[in-house]
mmCIF file of N, CA and C in Angstrom:
data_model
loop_
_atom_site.group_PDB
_atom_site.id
_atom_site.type_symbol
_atom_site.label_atom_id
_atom_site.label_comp_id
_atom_site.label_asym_id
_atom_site.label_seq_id
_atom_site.Cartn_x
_atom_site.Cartn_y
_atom_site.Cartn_z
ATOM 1 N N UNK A 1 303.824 101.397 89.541
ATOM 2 C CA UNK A 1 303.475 102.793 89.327
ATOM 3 C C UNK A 1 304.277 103.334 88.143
ATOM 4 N N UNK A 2 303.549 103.803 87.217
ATOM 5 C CA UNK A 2 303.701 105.103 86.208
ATOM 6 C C UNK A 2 304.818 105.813 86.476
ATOM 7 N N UNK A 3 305.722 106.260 85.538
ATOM 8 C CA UNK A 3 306.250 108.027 85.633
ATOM 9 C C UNK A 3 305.322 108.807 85.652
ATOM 10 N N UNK A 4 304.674 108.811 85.201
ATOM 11 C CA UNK A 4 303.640 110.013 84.408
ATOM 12 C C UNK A 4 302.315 109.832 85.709
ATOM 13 N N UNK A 5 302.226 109.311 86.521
ATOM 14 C CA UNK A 5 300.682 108.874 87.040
ATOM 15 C C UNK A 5 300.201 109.964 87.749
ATOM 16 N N UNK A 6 298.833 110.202 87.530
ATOM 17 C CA UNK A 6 298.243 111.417 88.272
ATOM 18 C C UNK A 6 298.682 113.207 87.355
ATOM 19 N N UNK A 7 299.330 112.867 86.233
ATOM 20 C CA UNK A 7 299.640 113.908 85.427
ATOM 21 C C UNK A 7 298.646 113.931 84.349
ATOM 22 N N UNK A 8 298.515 115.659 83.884
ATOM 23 C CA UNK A 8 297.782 115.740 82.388
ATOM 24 C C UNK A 8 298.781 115.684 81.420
ATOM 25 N N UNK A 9 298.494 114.907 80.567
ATOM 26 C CA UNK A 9 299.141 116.039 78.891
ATOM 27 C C UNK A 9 298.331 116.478 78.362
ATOM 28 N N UNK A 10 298.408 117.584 77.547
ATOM 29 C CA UNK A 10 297.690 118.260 76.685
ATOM 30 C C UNK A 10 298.722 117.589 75.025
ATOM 31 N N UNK A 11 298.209 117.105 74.213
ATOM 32 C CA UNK A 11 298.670 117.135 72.727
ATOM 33 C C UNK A 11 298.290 117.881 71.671
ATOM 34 N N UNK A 12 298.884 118.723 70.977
ATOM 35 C CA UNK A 12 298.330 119.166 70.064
ATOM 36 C C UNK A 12 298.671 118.466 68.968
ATOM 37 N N UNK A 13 297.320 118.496 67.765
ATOM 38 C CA UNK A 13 297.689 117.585 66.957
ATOM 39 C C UNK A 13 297.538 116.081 67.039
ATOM 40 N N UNK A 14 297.247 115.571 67.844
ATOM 41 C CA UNK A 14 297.546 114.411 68.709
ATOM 42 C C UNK A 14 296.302 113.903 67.657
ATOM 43 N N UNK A 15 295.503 113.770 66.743
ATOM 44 C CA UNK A 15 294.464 112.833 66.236
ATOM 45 C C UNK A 15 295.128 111.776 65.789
ATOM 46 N N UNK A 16 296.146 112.521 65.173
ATOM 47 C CA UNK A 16 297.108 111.070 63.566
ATOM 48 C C UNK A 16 298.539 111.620 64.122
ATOM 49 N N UNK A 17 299.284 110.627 62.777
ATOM 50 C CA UNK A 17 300.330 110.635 62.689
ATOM 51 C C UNK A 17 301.369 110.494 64.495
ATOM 52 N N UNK A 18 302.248 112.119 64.178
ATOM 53 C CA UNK A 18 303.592 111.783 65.307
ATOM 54 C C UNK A 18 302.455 112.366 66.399
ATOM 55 N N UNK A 19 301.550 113.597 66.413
ATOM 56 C CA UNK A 19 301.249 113.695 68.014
ATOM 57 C C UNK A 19 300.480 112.696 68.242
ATOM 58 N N UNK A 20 299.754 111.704 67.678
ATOM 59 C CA UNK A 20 299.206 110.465 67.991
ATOM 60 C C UNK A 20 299.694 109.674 68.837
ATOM 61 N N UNK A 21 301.109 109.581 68.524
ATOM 62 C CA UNK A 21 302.050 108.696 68.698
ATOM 63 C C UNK A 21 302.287 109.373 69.838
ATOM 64 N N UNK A 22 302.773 110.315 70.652
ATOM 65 C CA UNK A 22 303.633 110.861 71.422
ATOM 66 C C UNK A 22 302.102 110.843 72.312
ATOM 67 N N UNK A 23 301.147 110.524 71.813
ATOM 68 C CA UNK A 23 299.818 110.855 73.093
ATOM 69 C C UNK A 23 299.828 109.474 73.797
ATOM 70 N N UNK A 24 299.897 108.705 73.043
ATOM 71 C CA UNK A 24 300.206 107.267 73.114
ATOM 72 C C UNK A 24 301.244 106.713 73.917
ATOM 73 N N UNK A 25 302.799 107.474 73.998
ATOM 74 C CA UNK A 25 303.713 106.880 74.658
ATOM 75 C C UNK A 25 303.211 107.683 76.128
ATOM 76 N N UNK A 26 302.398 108.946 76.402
ATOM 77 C CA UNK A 26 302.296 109.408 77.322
ATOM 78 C C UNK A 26 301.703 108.548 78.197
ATOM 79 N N UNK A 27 300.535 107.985 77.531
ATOM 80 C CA UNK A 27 299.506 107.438 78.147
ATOM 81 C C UNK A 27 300.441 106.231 78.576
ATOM 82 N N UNK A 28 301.048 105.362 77.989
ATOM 83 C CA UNK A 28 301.857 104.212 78.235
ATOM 84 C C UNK A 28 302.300 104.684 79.676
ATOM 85 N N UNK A 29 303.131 105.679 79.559
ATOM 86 C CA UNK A 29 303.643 106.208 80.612
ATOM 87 C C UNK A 29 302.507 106.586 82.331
ATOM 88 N N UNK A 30 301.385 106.613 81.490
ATOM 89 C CA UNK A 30 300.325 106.355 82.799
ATOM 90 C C UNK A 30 300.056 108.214 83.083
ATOM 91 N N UNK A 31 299.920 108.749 81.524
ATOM 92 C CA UNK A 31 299.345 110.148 81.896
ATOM 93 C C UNK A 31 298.039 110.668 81.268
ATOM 94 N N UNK A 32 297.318 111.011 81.788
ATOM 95 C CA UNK A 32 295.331 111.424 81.351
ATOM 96 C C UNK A 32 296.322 112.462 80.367
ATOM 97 N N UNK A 33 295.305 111.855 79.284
ATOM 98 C CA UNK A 33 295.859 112.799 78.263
ATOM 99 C C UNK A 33 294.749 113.654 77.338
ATOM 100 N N UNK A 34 294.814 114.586 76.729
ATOM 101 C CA UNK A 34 293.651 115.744 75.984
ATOM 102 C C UNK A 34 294.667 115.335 74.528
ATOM 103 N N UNK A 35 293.100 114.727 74.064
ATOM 104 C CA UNK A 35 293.432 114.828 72.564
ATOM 105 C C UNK A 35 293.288 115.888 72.106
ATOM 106 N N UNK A 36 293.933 116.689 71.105
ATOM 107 C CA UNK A 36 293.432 118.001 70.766
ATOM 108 C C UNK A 36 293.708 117.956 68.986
ATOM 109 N N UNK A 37 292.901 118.755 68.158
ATOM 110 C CA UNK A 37 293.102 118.401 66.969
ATOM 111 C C UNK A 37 291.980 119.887 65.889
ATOM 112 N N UNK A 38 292.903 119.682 64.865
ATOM 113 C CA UNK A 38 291.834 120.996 64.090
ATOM 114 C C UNK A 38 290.554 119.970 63.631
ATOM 115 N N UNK A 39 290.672 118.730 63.371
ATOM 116 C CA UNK A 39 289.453 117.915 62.242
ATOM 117 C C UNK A 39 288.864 116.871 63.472
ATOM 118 N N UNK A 40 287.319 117.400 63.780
ATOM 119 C CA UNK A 40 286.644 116.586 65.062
ATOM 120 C C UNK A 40 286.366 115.011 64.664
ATOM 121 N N UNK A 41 286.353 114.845 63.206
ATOM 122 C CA UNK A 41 286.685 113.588 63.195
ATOM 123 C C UNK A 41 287.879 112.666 63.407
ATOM 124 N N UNK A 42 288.925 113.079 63.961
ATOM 125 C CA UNK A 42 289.689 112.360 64.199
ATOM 126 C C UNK A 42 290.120 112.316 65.949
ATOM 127 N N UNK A 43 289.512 113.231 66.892
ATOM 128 C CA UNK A 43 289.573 113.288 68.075
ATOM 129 C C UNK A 43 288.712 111.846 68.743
ATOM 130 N N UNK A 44 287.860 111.467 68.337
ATOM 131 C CA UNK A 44 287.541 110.367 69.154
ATOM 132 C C UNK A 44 288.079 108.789 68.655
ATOM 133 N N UNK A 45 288.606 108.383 67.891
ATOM 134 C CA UNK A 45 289.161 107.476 67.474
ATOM 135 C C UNK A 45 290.544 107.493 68.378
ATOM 136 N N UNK A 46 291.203 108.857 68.231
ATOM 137 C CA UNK A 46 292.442 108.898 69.204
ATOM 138 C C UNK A 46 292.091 108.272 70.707
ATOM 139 N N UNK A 47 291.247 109.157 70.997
ATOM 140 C CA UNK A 47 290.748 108.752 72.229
ATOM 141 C C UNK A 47 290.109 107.428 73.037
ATOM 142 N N UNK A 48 289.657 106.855 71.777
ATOM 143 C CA UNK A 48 289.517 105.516 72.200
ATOM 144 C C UNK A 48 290.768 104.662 71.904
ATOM 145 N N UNK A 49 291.821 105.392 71.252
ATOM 146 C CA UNK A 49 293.173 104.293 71.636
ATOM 147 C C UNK A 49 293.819 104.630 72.823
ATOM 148 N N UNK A 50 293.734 105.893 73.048
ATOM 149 C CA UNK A 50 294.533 106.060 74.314
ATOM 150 C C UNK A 50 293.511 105.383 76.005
ATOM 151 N N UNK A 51 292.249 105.459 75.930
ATOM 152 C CA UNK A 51 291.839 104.488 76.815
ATOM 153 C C UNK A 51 291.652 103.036 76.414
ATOM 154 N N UNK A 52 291.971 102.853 75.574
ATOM 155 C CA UNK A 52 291.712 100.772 75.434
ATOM 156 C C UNK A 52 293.399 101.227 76.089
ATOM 157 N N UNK A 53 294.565 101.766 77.010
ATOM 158 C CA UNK A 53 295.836 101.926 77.693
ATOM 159 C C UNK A 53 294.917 101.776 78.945
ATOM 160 N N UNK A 54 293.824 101.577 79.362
ATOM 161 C CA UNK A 54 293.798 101.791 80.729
ATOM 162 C C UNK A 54 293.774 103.381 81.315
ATOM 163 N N UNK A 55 294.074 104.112 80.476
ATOM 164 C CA UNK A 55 294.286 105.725 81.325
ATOM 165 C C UNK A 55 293.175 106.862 80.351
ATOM 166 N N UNK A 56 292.562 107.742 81.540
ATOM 167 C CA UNK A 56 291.554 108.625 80.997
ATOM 168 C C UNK A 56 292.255 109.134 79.626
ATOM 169 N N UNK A 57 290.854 109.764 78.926
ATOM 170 C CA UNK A 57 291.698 110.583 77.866
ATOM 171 C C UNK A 57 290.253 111.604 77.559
ATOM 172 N N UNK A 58 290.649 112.827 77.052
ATOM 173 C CA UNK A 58 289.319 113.556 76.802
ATOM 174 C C UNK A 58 289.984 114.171 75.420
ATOM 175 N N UNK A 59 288.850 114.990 74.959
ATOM 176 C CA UNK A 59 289.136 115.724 73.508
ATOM 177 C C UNK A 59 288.462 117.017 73.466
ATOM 178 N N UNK A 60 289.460 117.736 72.499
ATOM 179 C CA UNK A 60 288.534 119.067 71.775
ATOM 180 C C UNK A 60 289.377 119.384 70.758
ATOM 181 N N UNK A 61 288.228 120.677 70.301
ATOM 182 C CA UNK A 61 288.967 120.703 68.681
ATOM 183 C C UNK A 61 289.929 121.775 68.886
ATOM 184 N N UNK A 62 290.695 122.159 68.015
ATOM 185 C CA UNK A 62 291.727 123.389 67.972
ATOM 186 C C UNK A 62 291.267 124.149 66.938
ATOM 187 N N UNK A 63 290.776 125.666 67.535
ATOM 188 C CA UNK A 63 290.353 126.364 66.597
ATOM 189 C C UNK A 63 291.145 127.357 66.441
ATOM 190 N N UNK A 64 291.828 127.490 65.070
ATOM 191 C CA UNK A 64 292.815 128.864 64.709
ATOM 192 C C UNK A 64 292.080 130.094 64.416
ATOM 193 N N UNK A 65 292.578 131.032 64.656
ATOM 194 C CA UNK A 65 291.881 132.345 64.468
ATOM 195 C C UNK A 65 291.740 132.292 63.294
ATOM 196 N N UNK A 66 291.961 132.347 62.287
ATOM 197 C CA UNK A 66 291.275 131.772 60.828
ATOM 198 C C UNK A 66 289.809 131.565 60.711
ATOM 199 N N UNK A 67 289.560 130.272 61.471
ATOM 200 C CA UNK A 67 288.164 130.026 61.781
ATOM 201 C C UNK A 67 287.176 130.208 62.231
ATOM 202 N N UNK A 68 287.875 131.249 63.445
ATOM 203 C CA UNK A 68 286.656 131.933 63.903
ATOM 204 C C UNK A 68 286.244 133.061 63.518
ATOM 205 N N UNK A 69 286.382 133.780 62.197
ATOM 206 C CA UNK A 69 286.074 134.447 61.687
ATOM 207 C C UNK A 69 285.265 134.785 60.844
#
């Protein structure tokens, strides 16, 4: 058993780079994790690394008030 098992994370940022990485050690850790990200092309690529871990993962985009304007 997991530390993390039966927990969410939420990542922001999480497509590339460090929140990638930190979505990644979560999941290691055995936690369903939410990719979250401003550019929708990079939310499902995350997401299919964090399940080829064995552990759920879902996505959405991050929209700044900027954008919805």
């Amino acid at each position: 058993m997991n530390r993390l098992d039966g927990q969410v994370a939420i990542v922001t940022g999480s497509g590339q780079g460090i929140g990638q990485g930190v979505a990644l050690c979560l999941a290691r850790a055995g936690a369903h994790v939410v990719i979250n990200d401003r550019v929708q092309e990079r939310i499902a690529p995350a997401i299919a690394k964090v399940q080829a871990l064995g552990v759920q993962a879902s996505g959405s985009r991050l929209m700044s008030h900027m954008q919805t304007r």
